[in-house]
Tab-separated table of C-alpha atoms in Angstrom:
chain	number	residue	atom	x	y	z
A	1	UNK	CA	66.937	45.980	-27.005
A	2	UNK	CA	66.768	49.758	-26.875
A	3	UNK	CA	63.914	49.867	-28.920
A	4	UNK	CA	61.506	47.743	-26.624
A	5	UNK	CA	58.788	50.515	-26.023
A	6	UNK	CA	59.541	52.665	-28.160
A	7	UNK	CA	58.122	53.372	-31.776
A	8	UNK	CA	60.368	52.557	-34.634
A	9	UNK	CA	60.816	53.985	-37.981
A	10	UNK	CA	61.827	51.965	-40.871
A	11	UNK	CA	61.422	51.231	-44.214
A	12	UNK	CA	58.011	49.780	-45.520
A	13	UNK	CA	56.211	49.115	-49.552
A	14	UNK	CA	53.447	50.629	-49.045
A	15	UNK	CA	50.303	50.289	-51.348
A	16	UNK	CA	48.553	53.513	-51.991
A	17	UNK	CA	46.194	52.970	-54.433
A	18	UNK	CA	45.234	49.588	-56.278
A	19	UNK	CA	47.126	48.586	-59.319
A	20	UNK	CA	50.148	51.131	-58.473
A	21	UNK	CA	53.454	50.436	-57.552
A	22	UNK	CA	54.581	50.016	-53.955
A	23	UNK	CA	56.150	52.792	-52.735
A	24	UNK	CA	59.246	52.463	-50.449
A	25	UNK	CA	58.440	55.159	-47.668
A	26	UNK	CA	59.817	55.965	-43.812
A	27	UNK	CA	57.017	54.676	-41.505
A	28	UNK	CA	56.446	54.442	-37.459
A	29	UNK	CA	55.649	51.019	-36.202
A	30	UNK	CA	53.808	51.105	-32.581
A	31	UNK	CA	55.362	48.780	-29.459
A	32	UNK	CA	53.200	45.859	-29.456
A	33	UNK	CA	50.285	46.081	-27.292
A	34	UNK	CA	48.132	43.326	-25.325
A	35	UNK	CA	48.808	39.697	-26.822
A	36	UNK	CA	50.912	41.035	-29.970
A	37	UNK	CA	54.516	40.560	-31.037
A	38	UNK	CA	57.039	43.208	-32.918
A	39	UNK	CA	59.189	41.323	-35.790
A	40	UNK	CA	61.868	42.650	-37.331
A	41	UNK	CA	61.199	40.883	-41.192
A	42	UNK	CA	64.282	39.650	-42.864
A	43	UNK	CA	62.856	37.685	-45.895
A	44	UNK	CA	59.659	37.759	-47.245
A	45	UNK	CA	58.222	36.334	-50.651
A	46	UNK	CA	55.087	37.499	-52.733
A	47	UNK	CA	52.040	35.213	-53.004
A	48	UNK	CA	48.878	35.657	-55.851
A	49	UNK	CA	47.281	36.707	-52.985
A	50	UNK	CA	49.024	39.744	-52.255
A	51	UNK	CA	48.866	40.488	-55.992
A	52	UNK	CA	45.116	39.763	-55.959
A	53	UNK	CA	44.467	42.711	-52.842
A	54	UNK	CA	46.918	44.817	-54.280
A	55	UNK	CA	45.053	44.903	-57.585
A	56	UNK	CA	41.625	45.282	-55.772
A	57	UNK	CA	39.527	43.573	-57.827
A	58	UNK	CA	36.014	41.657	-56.569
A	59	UNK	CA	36.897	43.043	-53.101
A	60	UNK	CA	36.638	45.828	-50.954
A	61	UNK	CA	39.559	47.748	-51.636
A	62	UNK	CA	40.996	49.066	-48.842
A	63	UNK	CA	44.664	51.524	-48.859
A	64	UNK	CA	47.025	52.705	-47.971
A	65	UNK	CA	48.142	49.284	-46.702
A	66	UNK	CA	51.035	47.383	-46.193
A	67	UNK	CA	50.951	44.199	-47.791
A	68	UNK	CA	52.586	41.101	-47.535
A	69	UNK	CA	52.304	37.534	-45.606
A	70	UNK	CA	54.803	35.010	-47.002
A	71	UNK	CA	57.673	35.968	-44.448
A	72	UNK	CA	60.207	34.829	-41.832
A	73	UNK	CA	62.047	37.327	-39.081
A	74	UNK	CA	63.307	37.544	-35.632
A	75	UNK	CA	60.978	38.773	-32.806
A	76	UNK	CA	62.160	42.214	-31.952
A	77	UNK	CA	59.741	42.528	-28.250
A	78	UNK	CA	56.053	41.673	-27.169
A	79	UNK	CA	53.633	43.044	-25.706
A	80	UNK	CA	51.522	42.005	-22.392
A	81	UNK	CA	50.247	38.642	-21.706
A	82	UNK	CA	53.116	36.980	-24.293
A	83	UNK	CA	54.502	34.259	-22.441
A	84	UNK	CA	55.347	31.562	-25.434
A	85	UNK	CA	58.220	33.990	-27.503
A	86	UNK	CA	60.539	36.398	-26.529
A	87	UNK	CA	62.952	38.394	-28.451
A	88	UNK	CA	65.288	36.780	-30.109
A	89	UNK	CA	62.842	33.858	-31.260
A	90	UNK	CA	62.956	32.686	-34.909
A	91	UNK	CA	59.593	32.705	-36.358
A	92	UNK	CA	57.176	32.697	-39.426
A	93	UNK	CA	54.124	34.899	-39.226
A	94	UNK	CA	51.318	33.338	-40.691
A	95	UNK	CA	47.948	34.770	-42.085
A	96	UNK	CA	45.507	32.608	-40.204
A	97	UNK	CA	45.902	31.423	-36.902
A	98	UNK	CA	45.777	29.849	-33.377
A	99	UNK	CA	44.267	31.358	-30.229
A	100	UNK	CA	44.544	27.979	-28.343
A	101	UNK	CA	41.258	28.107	-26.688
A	102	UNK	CA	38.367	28.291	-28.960
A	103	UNK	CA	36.043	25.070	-30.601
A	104	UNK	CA	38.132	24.563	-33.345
A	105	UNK	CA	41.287	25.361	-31.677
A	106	UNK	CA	40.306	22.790	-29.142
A	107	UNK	CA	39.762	19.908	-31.861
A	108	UNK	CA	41.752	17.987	-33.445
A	109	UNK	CA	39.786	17.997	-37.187
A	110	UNK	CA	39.951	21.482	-37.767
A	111	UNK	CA	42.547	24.677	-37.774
A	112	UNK	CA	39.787	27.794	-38.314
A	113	UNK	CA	40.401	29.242	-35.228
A	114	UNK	CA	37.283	31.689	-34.385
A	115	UNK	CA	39.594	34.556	-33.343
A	116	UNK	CA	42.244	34.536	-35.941
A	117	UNK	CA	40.800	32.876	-39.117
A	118	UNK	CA	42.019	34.763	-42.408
A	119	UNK	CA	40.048	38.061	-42.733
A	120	UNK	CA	40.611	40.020	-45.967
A	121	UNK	CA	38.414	42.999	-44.712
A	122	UNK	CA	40.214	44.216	-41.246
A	123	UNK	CA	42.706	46.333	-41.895
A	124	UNK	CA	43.368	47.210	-37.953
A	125	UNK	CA	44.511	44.948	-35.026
A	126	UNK	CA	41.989	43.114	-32.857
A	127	UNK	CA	43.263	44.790	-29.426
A	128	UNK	CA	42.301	48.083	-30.316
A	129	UNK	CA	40.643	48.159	-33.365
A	130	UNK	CA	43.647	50.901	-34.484
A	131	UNK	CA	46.669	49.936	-36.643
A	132	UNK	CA	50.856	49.976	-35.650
A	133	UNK	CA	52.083	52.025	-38.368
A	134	UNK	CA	51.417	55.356	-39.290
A	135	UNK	CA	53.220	58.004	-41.619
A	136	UNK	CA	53.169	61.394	-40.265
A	137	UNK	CA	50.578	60.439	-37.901
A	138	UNK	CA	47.897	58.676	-40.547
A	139	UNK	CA	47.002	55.228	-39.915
A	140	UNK	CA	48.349	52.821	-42.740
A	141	UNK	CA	46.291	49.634	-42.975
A	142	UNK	CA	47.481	45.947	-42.082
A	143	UNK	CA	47.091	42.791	-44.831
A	144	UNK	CA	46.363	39.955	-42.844
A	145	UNK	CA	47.044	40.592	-39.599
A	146	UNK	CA	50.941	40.369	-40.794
A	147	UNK	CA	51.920	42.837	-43.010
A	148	UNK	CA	55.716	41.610	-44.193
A	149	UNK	CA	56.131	44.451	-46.706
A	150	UNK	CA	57.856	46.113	-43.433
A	151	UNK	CA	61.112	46.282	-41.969
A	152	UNK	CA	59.260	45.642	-38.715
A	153	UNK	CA	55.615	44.603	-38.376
A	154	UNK	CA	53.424	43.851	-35.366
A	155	UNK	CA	51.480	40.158	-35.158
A	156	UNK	CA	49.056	38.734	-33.037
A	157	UNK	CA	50.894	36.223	-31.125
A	158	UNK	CA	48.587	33.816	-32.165
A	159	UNK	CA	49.707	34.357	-35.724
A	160	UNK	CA	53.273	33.793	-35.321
A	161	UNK	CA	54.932	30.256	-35.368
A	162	UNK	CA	58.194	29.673	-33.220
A	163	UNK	CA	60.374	27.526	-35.408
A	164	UNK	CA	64.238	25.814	-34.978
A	165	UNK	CA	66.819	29.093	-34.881
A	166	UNK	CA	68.963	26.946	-37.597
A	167	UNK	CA	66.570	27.081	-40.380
A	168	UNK	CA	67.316	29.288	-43.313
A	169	UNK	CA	64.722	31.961	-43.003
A	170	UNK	CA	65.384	32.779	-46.727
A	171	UNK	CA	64.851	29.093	-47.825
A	172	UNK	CA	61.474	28.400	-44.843
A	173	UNK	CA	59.608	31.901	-45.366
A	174	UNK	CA	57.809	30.504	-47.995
A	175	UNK	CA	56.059	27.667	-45.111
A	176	UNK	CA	54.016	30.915	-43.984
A	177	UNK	CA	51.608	30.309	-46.663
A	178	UNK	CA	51.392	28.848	-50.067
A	179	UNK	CA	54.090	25.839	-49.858
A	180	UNK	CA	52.151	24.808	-46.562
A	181	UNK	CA	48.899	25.318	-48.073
A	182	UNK	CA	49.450	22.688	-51.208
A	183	UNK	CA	52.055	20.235	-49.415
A	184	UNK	CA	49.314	19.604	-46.842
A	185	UNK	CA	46.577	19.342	-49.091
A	186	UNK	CA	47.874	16.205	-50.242
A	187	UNK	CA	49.784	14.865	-47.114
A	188	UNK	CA	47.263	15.895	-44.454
A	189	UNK	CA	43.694	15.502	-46.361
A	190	UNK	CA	44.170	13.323	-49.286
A	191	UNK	CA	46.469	11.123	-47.794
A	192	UNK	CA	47.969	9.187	-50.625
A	193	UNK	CA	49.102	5.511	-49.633
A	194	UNK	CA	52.262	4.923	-50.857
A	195	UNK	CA	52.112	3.514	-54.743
A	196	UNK	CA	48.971	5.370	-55.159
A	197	UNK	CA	48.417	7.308	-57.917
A	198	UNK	CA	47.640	11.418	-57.602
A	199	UNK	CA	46.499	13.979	-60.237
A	200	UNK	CA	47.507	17.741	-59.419
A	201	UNK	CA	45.328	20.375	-61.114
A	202	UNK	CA	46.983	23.749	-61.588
A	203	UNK	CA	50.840	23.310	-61.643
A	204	UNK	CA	51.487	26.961	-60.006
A	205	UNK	CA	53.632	27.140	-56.830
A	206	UNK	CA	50.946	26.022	-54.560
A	207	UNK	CA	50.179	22.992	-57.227
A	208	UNK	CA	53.536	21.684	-57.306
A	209	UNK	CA	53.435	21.752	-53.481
A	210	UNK	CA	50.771	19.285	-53.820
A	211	UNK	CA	52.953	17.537	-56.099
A	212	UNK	CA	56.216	17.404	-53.336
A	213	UNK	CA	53.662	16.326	-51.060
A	214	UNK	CA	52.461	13.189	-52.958
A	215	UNK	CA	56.395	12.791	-53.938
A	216	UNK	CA	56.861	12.629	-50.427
A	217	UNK	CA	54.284	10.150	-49.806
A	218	UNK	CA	55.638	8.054	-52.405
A	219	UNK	CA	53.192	8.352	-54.807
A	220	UNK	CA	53.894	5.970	-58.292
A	221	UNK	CA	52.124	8.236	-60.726
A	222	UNK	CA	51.725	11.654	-60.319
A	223	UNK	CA	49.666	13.209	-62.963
A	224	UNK	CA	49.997	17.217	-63.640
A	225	UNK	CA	46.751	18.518	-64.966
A	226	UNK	CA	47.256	22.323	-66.608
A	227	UNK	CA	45.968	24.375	-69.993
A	228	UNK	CA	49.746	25.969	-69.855
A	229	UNK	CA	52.543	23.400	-71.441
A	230	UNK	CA	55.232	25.541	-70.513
A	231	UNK	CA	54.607	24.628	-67.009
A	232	UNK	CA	55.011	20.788	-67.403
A	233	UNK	CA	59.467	20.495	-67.980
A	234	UNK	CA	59.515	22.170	-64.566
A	235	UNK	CA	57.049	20.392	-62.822
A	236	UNK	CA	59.183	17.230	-63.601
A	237	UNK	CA	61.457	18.574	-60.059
A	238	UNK	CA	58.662	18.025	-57.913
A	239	UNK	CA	57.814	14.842	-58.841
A	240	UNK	CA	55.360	15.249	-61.371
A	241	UNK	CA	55.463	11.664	-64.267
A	242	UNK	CA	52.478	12.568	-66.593
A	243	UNK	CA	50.831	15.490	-68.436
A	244	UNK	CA	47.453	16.136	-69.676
A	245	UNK	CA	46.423	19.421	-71.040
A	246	UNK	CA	42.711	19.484	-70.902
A	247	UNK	CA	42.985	21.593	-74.632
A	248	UNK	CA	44.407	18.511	-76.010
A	249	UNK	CA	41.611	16.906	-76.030
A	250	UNK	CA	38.177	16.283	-77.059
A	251	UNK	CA	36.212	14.965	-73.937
A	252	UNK	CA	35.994	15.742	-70.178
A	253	UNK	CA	39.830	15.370	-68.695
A	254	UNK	CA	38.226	13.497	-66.044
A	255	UNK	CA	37.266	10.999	-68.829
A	256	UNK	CA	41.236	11.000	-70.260
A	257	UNK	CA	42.270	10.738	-66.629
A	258	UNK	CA	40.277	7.653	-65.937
A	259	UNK	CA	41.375	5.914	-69.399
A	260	UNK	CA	44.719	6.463	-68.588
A	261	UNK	CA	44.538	5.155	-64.809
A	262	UNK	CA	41.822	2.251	-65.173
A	263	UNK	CA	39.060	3.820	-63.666
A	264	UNK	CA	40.562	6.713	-62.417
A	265	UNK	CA	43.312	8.422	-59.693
A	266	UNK	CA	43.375	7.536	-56.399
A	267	UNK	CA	43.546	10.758	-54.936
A	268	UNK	CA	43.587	14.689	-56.503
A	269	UNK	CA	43.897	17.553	-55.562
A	270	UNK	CA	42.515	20.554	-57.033
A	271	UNK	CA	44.360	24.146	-57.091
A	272	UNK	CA	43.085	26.509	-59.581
A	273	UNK	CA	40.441	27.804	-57.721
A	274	UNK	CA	38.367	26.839	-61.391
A	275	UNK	CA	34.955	25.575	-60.627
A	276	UNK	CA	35.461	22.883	-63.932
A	277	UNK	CA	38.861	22.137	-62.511
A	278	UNK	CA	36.860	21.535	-59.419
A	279	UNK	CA	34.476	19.211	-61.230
A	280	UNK	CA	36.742	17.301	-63.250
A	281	UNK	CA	39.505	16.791	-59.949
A	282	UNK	CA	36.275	14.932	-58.072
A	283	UNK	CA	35.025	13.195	-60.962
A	284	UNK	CA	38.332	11.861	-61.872
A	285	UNK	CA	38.932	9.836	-58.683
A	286	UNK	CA	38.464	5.967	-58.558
A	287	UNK	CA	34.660	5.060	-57.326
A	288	UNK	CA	34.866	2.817	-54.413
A	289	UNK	CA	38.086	4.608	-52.457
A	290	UNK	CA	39.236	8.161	-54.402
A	291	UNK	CA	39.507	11.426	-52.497
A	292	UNK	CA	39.318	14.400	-54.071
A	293	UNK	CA	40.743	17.153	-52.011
A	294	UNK	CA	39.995	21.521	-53.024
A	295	UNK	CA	42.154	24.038	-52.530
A	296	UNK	CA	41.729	26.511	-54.434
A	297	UNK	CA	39.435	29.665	-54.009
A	298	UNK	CA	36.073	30.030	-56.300
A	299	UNK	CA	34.536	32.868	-57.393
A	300	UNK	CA	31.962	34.325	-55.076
A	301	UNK	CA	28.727	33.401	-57.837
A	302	UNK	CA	30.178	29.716	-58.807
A	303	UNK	CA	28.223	26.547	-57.647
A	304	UNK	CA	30.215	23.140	-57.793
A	305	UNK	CA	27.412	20.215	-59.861
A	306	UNK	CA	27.723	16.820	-60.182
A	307	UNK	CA	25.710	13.972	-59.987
A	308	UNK	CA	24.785	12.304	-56.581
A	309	UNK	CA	25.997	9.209	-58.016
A	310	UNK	CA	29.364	9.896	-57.896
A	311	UNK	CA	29.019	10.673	-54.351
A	312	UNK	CA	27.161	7.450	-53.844
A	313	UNK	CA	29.594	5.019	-55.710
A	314	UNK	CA	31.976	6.114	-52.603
A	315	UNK	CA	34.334	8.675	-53.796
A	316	UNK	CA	34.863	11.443	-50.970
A	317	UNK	CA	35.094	15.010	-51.799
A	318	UNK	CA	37.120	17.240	-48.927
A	319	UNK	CA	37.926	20.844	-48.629
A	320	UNK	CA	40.933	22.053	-46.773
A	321	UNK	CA	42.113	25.481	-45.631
A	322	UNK	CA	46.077	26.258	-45.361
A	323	UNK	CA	46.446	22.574	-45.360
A	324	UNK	CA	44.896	21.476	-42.325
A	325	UNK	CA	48.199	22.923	-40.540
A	326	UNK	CA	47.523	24.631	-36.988
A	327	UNK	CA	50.252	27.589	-37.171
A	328	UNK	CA	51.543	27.645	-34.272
A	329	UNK	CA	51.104	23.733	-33.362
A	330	UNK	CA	52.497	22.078	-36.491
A	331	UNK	CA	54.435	24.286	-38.777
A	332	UNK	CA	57.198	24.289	-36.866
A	333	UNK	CA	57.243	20.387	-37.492
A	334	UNK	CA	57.108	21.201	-41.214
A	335	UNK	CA	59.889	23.129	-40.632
A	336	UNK	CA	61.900	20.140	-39.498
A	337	UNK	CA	60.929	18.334	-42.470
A	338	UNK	CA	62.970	20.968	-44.380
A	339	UNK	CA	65.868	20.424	-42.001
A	340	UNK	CA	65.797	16.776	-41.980
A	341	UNK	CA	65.765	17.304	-45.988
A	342	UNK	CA	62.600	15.247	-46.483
A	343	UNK	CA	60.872	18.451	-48.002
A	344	UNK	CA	62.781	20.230	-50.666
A	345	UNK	CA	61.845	24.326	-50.459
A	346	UNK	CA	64.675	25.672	-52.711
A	347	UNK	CA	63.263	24.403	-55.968
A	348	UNK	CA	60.346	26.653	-55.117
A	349	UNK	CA	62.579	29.875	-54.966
A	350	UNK	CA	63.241	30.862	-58.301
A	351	UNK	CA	64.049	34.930	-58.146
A	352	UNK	CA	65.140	36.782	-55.922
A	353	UNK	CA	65.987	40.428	-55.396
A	354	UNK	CA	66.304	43.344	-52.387
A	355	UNK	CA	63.682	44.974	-50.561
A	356	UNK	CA	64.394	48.082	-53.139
A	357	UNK	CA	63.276	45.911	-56.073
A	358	UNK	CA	60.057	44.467	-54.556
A	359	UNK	CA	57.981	46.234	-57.365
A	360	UNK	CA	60.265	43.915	-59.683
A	361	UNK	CA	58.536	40.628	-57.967
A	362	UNK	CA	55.335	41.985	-58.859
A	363	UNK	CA	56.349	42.073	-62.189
A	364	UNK	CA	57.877	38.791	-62.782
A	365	UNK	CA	54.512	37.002	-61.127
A	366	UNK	CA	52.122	39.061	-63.213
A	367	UNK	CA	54.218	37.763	-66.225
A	368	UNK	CA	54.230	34.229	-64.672
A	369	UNK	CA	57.794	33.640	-64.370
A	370	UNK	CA	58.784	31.261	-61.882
A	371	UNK	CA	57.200	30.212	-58.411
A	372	UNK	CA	58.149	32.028	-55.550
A	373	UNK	CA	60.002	35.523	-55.527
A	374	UNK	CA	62.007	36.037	-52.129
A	375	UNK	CA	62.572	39.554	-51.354
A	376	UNK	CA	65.615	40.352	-48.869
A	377	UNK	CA	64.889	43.080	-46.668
A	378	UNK	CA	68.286	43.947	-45.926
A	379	UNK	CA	68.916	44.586	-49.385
């Protein structure tokens, strides 16, 4: 391509200040540099978490930035020492990722890679310590290490999964993050047998994920746990049998959960990032085999209490972070699941709109309509 080398200019949202709209502006994307990748982003999709940054609260704000991490493109060139992807590759940039050689890359249990683990803070690349985009010759932060507001964005390789050319990158972007995160939550950690019983808490896009995954499992009850009733008709598409609203009621819902199931679920999985939601998702599990899996993220001051008991009477408790996928090692197998249509992604994508209308996506998730927002950069 005639652009290998060179800088680019394209489009970009970029986030000046927190709580403001994005602003479309002209920007200059750097060539990759040692062990990076440029992508040229055709879909991406908003996730809370962009929201979350964008509105800078209980963090250290940091702009301008480009946000954005939900995303699928086409690699435009890479830099030296790439040897794994070359232009033309298919691929989802991910937020956390997979340098291949340190302790946890090297193990099989876990997927927080020392190098590439999500950091929230860094706002540059790891090469250099400098950022790839610039307006007029001022840095603009990263988000992520991925940045997907952008017509073209540079990754660490290591953050970039090659998946099947085939797949819809409108329909898979959404893998890159939250749809990943929940489906394997439940088919990765808690590991429902099939017939088992699962509770969900928090029905939000990353909740019903959870929910496909224990559909996919072959779950026979799958209980949706959530203080918002509007949420439960839709909920019935992935999967989802029963409802409890915890404000219907006068005792613990772990307490209505366990009436309803003799003794309690077999597995849950927890994604509200609420420390009672927490609670109640562990102490809701049967004693003697339940699993309680957590997903979502706590505030910084919460502490998680229960009695030792609980522990001791055999039910496991489990954290889990993107759900237990390796980027660049399995998500191109959940990919396949897509294509072999045992994971359904388009019930997921509920709005869409172009690239000139991202502030619109913002809008429609701060209102809570819907799940996932895919915005088309081409647009």
């Amino acid at each position: 391509m005639s652009s290998v080398g060179q800088v680019i200019r394209c489009k970009a949202a970029v986030a000046w200040e927190s709580g403001k709209p994005l602003s479309i502006e002209e920007v200059e994307v750097a060539p990759p540099q040692k062990d990076e990748v440029r992508i040229k982003i055709l879909f991406t999709s908003l996730c809370h978490t962009d929201v979350y940054f964008w509105d800078a609260k209980g963090q250290n704000p940091l702009f301008p930035r480009i946000l954005g991490h939900e995303a699928g493109g086409i690699v435009e060139s890479v830099g030296e020492g790439v040897t794994d992807l070359e232009p033309g590759d298919h691929v989802l940039p991910i937020f956390t990722g997979e340098c291949k050689e340190c302790a946890h890359c090297l193990s099989e249990e876990s997927n927080m890679c020392d190098l590439l683990r999500i950091n929230t803070d860094r706002g540059e690349m790891i090469h250099d310590g400098k950022s790839r985009f610039s307006i007029n010759g001022k840095p603009i932060y990263h988000f992520l290490g991925t940045s997907t507001f952008s017509e073209y964005t540079v990754v660490h390789v290591g953050q970039v999964a090659k998946i099947n050319p085939d797949a819809p990158l409108d329909k898979v972007c959404v893998l890159s993050c939250g749809m990943s995160t929940g489906f394997g939550a439940t088919v990765n950690v808690a590991k429902p047998k099939k017939g088992q019983s699962v509770a969900i808490f928090g029905l939000g896009a990353v909740g019903l994920a959870a929910a496909e995954g224990a559909r996919v499992s072959g779950a026979s009850r799958i209980i949706g746990v959530d203080l918002n009733p509007s949420r439960f008709e839709q909920a019935k598409k992935f999967g989802v049998t029963e409802f409890v609203n915890p404000k219907d009621h006068d005792k613990p819902v772990q307490e209505v959960i366990a009436e309803m199931t003799g003794g309690g679920v077999d597995r849950s999985v927890e994604c509200t990032g609420s420390i009672q939601a927490m609670i109640s998702a562990f102490e809701c599990v049967h004693d003697g085999w339940g699993v309680a899996v957590l997903v979502g993220v706590p505030n910084k001051d919460d502490a998680f209490k229960t009695h030792p008991v609980n522990l001791l009477n055999e039910r496991t408790l489990k954290g889990t972070f993107f759900g237990n996928y390796k980027p660049r090692t399995d998500i191109p197998a959940v990919v396949e699941r897509y294509m072999n249509q045992e994971l359904e992604l388009d019930k997921f994508i509920t709005h869409s709109v172009p690239f000139s209308e991202i502030n619109k996506a913002f809008e429609l998730m701060l209102a809570g309509e819907g799940l996932r927002c895919v915005i088309r950069m081409d647009a």
